[in-house]
PDB file of C-alpha atoms and ligand atoms in Angstrom:
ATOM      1  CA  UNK A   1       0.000   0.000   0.000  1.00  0.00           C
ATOM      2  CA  UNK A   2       2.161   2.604  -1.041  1.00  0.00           C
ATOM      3  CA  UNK A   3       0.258   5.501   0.332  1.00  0.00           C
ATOM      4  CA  UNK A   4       0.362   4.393   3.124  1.00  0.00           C
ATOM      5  CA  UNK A   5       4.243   3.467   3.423  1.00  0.00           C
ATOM      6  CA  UNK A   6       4.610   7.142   2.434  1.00  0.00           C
ATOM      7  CA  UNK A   7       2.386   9.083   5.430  1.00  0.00           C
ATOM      8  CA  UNK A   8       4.006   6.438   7.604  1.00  0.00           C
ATOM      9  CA  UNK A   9       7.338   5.741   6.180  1.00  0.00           C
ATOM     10  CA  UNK A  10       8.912   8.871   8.570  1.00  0.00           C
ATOM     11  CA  UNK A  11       7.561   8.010  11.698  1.00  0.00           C
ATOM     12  CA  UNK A  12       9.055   5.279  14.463  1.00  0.00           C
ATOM     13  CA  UNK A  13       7.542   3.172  16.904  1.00  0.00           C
ATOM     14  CA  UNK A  14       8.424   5.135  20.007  1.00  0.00           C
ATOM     15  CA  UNK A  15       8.588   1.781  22.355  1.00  0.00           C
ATOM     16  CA  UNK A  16       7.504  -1.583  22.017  1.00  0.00           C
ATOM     17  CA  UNK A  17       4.072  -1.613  21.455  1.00  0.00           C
ATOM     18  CA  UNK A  18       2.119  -4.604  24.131  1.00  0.00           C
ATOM     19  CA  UNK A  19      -1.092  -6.416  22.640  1.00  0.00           C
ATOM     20  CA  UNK A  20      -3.525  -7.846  25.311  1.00  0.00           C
ATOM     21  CA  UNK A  21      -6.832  -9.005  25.077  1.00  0.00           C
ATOM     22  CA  UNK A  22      -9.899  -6.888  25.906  1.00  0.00           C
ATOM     23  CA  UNK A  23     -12.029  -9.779  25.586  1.00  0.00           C
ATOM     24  CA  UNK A  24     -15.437 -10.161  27.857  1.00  0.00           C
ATOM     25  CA  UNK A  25     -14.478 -12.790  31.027  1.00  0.00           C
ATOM     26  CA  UNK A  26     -15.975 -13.479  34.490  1.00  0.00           C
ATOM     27  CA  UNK A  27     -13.410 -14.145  37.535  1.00  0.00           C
ATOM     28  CA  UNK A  28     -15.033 -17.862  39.046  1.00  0.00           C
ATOM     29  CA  UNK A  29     -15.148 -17.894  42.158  1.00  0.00           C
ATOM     30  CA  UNK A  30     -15.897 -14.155  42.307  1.00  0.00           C
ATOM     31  CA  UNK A  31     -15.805 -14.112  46.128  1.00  0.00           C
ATOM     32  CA  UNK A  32     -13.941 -16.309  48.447  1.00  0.00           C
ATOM     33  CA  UNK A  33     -12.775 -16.335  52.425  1.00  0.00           C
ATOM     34  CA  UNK A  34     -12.573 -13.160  53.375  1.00  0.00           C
ATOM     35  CA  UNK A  35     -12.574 -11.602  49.937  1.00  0.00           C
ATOM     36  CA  UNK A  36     -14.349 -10.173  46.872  1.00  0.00           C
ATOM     37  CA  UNK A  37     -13.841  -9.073  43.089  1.00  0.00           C
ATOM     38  CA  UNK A  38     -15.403  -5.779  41.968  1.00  0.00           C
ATOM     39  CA  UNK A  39     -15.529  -4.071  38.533  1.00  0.00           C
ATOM     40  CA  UNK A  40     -13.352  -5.022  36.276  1.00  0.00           C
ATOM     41  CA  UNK A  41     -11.268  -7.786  37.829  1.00  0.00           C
ATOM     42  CA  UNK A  42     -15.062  -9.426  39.238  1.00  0.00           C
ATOM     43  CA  UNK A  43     -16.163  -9.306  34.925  1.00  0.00           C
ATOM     44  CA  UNK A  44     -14.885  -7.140  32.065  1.00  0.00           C
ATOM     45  CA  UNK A  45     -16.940  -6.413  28.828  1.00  0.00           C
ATOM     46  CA  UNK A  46     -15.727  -6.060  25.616  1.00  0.00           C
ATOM     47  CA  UNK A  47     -14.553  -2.171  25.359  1.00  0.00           C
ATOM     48  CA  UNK A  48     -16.704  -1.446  22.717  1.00  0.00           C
ATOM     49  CA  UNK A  49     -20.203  -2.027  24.193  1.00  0.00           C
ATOM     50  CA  UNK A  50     -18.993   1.279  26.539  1.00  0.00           C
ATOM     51  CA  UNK A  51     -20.650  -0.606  29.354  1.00  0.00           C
ATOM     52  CA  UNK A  52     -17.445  -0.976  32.353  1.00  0.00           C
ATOM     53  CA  UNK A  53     -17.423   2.136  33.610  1.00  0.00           C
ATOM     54  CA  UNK A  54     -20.973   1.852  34.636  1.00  0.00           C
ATOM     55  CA  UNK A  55     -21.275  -1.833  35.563  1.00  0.00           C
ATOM     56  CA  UNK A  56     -17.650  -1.216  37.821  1.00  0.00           C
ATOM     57  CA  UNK A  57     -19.567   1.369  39.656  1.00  0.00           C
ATOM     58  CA  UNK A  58     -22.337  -0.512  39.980  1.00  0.00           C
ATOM     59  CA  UNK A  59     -20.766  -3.771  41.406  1.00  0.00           C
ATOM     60  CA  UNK A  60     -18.925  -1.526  43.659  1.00  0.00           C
ATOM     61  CA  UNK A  61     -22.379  -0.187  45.270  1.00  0.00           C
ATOM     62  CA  UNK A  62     -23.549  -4.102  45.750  1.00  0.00           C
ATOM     63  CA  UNK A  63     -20.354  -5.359  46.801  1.00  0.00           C
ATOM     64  CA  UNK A  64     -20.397  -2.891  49.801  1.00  0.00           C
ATOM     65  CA  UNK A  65     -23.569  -3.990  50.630  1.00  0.00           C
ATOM     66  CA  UNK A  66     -21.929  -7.758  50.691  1.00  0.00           C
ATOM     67  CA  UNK A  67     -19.423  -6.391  52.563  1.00  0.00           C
ATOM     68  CA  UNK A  68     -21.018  -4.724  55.622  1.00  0.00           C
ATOM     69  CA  UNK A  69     -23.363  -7.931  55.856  1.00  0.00           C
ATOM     70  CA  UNK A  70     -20.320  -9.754  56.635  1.00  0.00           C
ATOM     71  CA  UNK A  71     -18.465  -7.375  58.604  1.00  0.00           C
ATOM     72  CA  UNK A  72     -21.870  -5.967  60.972  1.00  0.00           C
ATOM     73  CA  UNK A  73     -24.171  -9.031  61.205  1.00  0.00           C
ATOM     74  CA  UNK A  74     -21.618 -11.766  60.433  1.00  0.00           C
ATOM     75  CA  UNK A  75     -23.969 -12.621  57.159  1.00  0.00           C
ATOM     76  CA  UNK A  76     -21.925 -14.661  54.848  1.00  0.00           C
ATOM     77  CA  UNK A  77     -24.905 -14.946  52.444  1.00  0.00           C
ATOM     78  CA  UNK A  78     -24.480 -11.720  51.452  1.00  0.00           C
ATOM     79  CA  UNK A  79     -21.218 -13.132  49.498  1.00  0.00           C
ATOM     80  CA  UNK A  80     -23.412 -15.798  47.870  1.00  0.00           C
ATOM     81  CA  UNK A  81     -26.105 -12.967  47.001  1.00  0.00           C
ATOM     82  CA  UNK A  82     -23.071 -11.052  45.391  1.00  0.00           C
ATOM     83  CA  UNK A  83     -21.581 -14.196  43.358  1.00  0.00           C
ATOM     84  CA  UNK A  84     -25.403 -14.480  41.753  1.00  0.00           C
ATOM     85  CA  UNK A  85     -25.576 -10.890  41.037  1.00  0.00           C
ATOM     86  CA  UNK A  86     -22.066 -11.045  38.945  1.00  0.00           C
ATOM     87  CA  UNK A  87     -23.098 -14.165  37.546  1.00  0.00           C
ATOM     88  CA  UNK A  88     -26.700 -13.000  36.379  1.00  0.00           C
ATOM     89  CA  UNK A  89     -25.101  -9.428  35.411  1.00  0.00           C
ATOM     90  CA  UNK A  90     -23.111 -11.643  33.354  1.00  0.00           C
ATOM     91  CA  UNK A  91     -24.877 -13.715  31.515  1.00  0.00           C
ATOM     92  CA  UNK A  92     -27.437 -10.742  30.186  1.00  0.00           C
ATOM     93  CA  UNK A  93     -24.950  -9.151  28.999  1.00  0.00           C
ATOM     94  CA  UNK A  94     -24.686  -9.909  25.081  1.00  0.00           C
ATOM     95  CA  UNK A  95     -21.297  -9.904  23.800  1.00  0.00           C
ATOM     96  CA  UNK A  96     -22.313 -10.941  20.145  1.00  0.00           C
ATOM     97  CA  UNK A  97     -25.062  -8.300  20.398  1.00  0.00           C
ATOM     98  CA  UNK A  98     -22.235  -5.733  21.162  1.00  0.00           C
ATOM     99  CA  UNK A  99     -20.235  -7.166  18.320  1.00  0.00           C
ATOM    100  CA  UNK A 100     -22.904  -6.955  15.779  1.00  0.00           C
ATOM    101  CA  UNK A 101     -23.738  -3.201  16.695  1.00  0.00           C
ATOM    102  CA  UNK A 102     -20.757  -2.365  16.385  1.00  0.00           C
ATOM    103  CA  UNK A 103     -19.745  -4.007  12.858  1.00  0.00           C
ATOM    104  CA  UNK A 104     -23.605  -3.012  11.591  1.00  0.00           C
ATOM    105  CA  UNK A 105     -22.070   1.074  12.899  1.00  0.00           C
ATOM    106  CA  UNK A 106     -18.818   0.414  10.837  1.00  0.00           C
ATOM    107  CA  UNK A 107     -20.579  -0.066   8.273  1.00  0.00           C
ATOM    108  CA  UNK A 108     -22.948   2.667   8.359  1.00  0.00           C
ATOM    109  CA  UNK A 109     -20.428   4.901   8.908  1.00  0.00           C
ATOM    110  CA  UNK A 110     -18.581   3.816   5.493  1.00  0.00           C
ATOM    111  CA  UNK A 111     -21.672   4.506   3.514  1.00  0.00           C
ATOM    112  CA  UNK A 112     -22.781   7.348   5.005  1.00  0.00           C
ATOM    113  CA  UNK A 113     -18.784   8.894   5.155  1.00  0.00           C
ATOM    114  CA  UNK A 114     -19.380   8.425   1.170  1.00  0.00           C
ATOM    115  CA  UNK A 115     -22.727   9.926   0.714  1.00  0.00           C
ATOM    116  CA  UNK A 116     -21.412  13.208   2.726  1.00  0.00           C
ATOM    117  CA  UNK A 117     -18.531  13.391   0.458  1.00  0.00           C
ATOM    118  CA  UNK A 118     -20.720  13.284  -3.016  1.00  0.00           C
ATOM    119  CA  UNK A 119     -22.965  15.865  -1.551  1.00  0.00           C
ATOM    120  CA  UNK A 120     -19.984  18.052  -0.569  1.00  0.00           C
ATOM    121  CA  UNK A 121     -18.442  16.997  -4.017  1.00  0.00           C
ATOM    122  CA  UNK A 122     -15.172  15.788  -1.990  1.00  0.00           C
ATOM    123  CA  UNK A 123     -13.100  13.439  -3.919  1.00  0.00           C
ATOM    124  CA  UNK A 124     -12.489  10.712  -1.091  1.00  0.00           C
ATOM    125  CA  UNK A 125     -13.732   7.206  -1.471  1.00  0.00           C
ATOM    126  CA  UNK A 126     -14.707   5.616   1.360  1.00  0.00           C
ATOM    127  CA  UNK A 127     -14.937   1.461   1.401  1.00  0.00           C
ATOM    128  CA  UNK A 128     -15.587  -1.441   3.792  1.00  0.00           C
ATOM    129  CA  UNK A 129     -14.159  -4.910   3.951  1.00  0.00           C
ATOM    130  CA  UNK A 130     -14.599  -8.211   5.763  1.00  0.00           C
ATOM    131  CA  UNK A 131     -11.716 -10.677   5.881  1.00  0.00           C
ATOM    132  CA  UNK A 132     -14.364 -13.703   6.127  1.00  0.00           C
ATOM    133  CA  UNK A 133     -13.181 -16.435   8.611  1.00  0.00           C
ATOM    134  CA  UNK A 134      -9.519 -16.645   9.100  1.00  0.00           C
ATOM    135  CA  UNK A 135      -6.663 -18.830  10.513  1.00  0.00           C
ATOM    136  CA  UNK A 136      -4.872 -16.822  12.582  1.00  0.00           C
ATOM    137  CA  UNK A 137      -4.281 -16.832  16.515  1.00  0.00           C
ATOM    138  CA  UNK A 138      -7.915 -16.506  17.630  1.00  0.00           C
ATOM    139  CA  UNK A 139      -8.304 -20.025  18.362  1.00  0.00           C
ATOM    140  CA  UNK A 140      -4.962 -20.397  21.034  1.00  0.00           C
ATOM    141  CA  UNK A 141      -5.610 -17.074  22.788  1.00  0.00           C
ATOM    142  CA  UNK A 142      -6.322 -18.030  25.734  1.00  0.00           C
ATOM    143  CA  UNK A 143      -7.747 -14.809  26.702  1.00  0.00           C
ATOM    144  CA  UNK A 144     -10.183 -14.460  23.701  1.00  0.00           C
ATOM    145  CA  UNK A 145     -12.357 -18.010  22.434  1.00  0.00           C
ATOM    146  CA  UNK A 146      -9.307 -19.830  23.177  1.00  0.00           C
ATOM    147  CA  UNK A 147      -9.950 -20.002  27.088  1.00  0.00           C
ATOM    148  CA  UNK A 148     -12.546 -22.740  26.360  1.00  0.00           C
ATOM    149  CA  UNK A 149     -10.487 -25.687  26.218  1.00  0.00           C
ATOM    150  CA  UNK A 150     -11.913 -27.299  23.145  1.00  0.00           C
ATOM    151  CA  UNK A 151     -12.059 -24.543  21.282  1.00  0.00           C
ATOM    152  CA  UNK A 152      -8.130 -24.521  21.897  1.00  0.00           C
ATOM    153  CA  UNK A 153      -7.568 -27.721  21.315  1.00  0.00           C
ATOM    154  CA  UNK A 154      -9.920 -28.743  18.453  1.00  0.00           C
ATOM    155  CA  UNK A 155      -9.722 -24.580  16.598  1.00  0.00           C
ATOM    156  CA  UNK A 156      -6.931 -25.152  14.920  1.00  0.00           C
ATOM    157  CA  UNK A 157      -6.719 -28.635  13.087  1.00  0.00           C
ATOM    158  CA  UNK A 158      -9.962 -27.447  12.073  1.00  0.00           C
ATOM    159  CA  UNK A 159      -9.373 -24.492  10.781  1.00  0.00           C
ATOM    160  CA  UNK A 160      -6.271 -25.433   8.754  1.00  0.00           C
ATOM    161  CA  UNK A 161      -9.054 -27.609   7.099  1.00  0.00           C
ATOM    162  CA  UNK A 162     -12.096 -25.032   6.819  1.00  0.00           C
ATOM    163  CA  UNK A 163     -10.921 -21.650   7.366  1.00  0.00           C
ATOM    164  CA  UNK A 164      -8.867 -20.079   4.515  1.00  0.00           C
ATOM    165  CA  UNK A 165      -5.375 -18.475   5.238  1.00  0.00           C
ATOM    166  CA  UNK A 166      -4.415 -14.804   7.277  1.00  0.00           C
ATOM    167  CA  UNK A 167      -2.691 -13.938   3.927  1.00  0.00           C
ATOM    168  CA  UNK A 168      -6.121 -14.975   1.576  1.00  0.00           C
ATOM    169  CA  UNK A 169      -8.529 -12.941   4.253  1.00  0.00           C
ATOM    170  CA  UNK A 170      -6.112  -9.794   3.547  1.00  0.00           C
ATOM    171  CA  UNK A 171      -7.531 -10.282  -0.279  1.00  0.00           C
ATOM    172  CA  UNK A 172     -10.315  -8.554   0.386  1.00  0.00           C
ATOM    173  CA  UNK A 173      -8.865  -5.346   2.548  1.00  0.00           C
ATOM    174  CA  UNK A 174      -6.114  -5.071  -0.229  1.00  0.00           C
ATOM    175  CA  UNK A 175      -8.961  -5.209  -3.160  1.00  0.00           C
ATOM    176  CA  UNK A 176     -11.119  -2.341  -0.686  1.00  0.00           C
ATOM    177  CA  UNK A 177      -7.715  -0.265  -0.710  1.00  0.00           C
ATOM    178  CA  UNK A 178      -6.825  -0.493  -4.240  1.00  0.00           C
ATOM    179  CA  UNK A 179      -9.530  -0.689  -6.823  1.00  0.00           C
ATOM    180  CA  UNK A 180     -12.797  -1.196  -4.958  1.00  0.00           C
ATOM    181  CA  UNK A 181     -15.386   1.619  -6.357  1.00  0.00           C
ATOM    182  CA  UNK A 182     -16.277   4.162  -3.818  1.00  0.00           C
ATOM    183  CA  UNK A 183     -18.997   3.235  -1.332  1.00  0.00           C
ATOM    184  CA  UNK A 184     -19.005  -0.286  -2.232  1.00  0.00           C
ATOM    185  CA  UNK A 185     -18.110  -3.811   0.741  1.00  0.00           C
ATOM    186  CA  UNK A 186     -16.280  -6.298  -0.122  1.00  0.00           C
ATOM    187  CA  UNK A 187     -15.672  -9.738   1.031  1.00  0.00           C
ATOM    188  CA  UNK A 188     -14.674 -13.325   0.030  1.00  0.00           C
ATOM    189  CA  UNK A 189     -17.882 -14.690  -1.779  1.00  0.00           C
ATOM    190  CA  UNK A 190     -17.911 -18.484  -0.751  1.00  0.00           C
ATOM    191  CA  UNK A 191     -19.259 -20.367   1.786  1.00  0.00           C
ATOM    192  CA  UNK A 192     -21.363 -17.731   3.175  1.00  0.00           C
ATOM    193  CA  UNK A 193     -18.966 -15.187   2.736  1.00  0.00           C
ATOM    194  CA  UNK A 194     -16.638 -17.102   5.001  1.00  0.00           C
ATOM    195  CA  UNK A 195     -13.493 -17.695   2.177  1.00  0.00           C
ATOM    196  CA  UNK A 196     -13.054 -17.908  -1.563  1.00  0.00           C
ATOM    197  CA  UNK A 197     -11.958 -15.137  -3.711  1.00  0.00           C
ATOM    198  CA  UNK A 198     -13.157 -11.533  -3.444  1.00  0.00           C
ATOM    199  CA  UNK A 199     -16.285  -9.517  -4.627  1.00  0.00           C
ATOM    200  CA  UNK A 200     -19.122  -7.315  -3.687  1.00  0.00           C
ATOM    201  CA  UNK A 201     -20.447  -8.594  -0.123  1.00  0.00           C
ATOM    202  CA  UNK A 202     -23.667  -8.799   0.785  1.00  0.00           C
ATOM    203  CA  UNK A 203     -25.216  -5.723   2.112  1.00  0.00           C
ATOM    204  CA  UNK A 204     -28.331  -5.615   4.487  1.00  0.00           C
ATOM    205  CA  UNK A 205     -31.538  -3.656   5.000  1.00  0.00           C
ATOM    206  CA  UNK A 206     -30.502  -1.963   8.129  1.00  0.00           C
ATOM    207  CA  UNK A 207     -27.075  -1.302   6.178  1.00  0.00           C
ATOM    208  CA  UNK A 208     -29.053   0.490   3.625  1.00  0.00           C
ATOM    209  CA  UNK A 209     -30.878   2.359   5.841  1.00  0.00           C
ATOM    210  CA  UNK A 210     -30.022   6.360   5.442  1.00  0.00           C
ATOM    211  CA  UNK A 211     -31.960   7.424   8.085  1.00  0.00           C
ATOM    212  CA  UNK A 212     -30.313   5.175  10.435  1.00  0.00           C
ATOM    213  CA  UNK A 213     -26.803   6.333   9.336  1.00  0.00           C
ATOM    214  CA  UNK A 214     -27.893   9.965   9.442  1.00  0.00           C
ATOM    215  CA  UNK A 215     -28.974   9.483  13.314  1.00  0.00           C
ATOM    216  CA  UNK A 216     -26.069   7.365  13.787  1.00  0.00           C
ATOM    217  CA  UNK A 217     -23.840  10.191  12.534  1.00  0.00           C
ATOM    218  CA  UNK A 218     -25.202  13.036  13.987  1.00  0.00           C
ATOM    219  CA  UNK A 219     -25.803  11.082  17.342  1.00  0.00           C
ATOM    220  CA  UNK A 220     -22.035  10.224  16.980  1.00  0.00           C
ATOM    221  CA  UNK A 221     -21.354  13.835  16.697  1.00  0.00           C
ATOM    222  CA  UNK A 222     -23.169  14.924  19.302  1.00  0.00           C
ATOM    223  CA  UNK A 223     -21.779  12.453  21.954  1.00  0.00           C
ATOM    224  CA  UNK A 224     -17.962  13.587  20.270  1.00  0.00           C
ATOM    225  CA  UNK A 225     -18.643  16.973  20.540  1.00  0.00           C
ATOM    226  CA  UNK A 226     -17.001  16.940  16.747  1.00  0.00           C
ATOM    227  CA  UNK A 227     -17.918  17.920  13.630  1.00  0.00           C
ATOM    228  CA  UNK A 228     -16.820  16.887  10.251  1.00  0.00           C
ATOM    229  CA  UNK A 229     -15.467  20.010   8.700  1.00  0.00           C
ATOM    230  CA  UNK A 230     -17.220  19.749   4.961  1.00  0.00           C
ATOM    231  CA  UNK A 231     -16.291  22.702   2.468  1.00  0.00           C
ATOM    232  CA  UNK A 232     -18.250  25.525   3.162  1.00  0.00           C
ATOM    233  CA  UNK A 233     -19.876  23.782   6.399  1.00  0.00           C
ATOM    234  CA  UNK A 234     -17.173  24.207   9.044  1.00  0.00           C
TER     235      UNK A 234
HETATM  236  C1  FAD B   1      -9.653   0.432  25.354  1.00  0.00           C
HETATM  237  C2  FAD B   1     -10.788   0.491  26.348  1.00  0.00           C
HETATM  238  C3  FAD B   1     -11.863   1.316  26.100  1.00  0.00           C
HETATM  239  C4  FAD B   1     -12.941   1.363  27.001  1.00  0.00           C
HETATM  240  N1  FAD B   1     -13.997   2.199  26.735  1.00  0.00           N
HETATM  241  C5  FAD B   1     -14.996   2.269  27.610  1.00  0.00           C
HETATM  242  C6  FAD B   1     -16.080   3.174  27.381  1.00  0.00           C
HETATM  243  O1  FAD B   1     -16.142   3.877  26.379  1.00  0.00           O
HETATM  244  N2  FAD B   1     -17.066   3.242  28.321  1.00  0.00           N
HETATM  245  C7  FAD B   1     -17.045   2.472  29.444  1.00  0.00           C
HETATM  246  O2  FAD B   1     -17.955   2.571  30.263  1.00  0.00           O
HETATM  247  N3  FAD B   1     -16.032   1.599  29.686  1.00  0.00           N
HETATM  248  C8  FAD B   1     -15.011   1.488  28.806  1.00  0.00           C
HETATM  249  N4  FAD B   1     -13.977   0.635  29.058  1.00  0.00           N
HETATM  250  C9  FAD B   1     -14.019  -0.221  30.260  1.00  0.00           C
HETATM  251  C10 FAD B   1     -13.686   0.572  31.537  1.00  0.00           C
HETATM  252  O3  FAD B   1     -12.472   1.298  31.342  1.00  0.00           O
HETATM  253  C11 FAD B   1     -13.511  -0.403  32.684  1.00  0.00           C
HETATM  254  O4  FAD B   1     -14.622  -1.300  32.706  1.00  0.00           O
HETATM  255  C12 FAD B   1     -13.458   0.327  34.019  1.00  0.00           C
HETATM  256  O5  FAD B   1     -12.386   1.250  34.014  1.00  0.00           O
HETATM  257  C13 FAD B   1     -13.262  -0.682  35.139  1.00  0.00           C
HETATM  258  O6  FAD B   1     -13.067   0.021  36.343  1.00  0.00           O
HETATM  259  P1  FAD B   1     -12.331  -0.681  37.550  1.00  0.00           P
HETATM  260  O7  FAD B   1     -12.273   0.327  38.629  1.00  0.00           O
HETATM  261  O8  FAD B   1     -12.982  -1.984  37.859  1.00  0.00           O
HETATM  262  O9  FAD B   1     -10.874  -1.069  37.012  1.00  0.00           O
HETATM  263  P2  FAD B   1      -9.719  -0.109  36.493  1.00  0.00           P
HETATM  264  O10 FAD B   1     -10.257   1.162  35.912  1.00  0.00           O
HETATM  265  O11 FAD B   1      -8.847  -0.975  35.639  1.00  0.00           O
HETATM  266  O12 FAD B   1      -8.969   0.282  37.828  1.00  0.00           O
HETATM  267  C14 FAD B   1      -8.119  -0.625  38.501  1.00  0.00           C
HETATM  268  C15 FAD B   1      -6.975   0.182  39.094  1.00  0.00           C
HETATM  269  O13 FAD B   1      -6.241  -0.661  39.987  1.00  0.00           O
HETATM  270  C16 FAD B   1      -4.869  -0.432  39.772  1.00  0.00           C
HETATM  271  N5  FAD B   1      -4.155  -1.627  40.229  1.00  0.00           N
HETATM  272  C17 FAD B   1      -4.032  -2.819  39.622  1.00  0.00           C
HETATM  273  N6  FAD B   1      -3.292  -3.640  40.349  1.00  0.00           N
HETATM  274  C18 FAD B   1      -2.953  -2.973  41.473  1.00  0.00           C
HETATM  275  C19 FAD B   1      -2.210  -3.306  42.625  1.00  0.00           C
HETATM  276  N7  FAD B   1      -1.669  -4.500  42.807  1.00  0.00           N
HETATM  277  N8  FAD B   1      -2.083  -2.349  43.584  1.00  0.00           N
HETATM  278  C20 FAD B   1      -2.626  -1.123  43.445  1.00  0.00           C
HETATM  279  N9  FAD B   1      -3.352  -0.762  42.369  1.00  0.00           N
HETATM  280  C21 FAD B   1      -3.514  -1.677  41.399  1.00  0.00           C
HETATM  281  C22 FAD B   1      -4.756  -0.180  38.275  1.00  0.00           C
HETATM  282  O14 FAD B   1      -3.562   0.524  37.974  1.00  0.00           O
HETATM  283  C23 FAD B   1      -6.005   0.672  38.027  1.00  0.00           C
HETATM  284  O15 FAD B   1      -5.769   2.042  38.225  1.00  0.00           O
HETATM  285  C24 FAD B   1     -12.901   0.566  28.169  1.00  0.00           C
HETATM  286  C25 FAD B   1     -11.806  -0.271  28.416  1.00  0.00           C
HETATM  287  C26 FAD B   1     -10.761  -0.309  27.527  1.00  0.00           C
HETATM  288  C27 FAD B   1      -9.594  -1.217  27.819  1.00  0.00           C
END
């Protein structure tokens, strides 16, 4: 991607740059002898559902109330009462909702990001990708679907078999960055859009909806507190 290379080319990394895992987990046992987990290292959700601050403060209000059970009436149920409360807390939370709200605002973002620059007659092209299913670390991590021991075990014979390649997913982000026409998603077209080579994915209604991207956007704004500087609309 040479334009790329070229914005980037002058710049350093300033220190070694540490990946961890943001994934959504639940500490089991959440309380023990003596002891208790609140916020974040009780449960963490994934950072995009914008949910920890909330739930942190929130577990902190019940786990005092577990706490001064035990410490003013010697209650030890309150404990047990706190474990349920993480664990129910946990389970409504929807992590693949999350995940799907967030890829269906990527996308209406791209469109919408591409519509704003037609009205505005600005000559950027804005384009969206999937890499389909892919081969690459998921499986072993075992902070993300790796923790479940199957999935560690049996993810990756499998997926040698029935997942296509790190290198063939990137297919479909190079095609988006190259020649893909403005506005358009693109994605490997087999197998339910999971591998195979690349074309136009499939796009659906709530993608297409405008009025849903224009609230998206101008909620997004709002919330931001920043606005896209368009020609003549700064
Ligand atoms: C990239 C990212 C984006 C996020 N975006 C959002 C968002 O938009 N909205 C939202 O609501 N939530 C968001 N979250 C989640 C949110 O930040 C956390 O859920 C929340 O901060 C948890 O609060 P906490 O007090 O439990 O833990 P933390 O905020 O992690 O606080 C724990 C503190 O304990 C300290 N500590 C750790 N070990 C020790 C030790 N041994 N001794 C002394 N101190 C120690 C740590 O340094 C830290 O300051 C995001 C998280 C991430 C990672």
């Amino acid at each position: 991607m040479p334009n790329v290379g070229a914005t980037v080319g002058k710049f350093e990394v300033a220190e070694i740059v540490i990946i961890r895992s943001a994934s959504s987990r639940r500490l089991d046992p959440v309380t023990g002898d003596g002891w208790l987990a609140a916020g974040d290292s009780a449960s963490r959700f994934d950072p995009l559902s914008s949910q920890g601050i909330v739930k942190a403060l929130r577990s902190g209000i019940f786990a005092s109330y577990a706490i001064s059970d035990l410490l003013e009436r010697g209650d030890h149920d309150g404990l047990e009462r706190y474990s349920r409360y993480v664990l129910e807390e946990f389970k409504s939370y929807s992590e693949i909702r999350a995940y799907n709200a967030s890829k269906l605002a990527n996308l209406l973002f791209a469109l919408e990001l591409q519509r704003r620059a037609a009205v505005h007659r600005v000559p950027l092209s804005s384009v969206a990708a999937h890499p389909g299913f892919s081969a690459t670390g998921l499986f072993v991590d075992p902070e993300g679907v790796g923790a479940n021991r199957i999935v560690r075990t049996l993810g990756p014979p499998l997926a040698k078999v029935f997942v296509q390649s790190p290198a063939a997913a990137a297919q479909s982000i190079l095609y988006a960055a190259s020649v893909a026409p403005p506005g358009s998603y693109t994605g490997p077209q087999r197998l339910r859009e999971t591998r195979g080579p690349v074309g136009p994915a499939k796009v659906s209604r709530l993608v297409r909806d405008g009025a849903l991207a224009r609230r998206l956007w101008s909620v997004s704004e709002d919330l931001t507190g920043f606005r896209y500087p368009w020609p003549g609309n700064p």
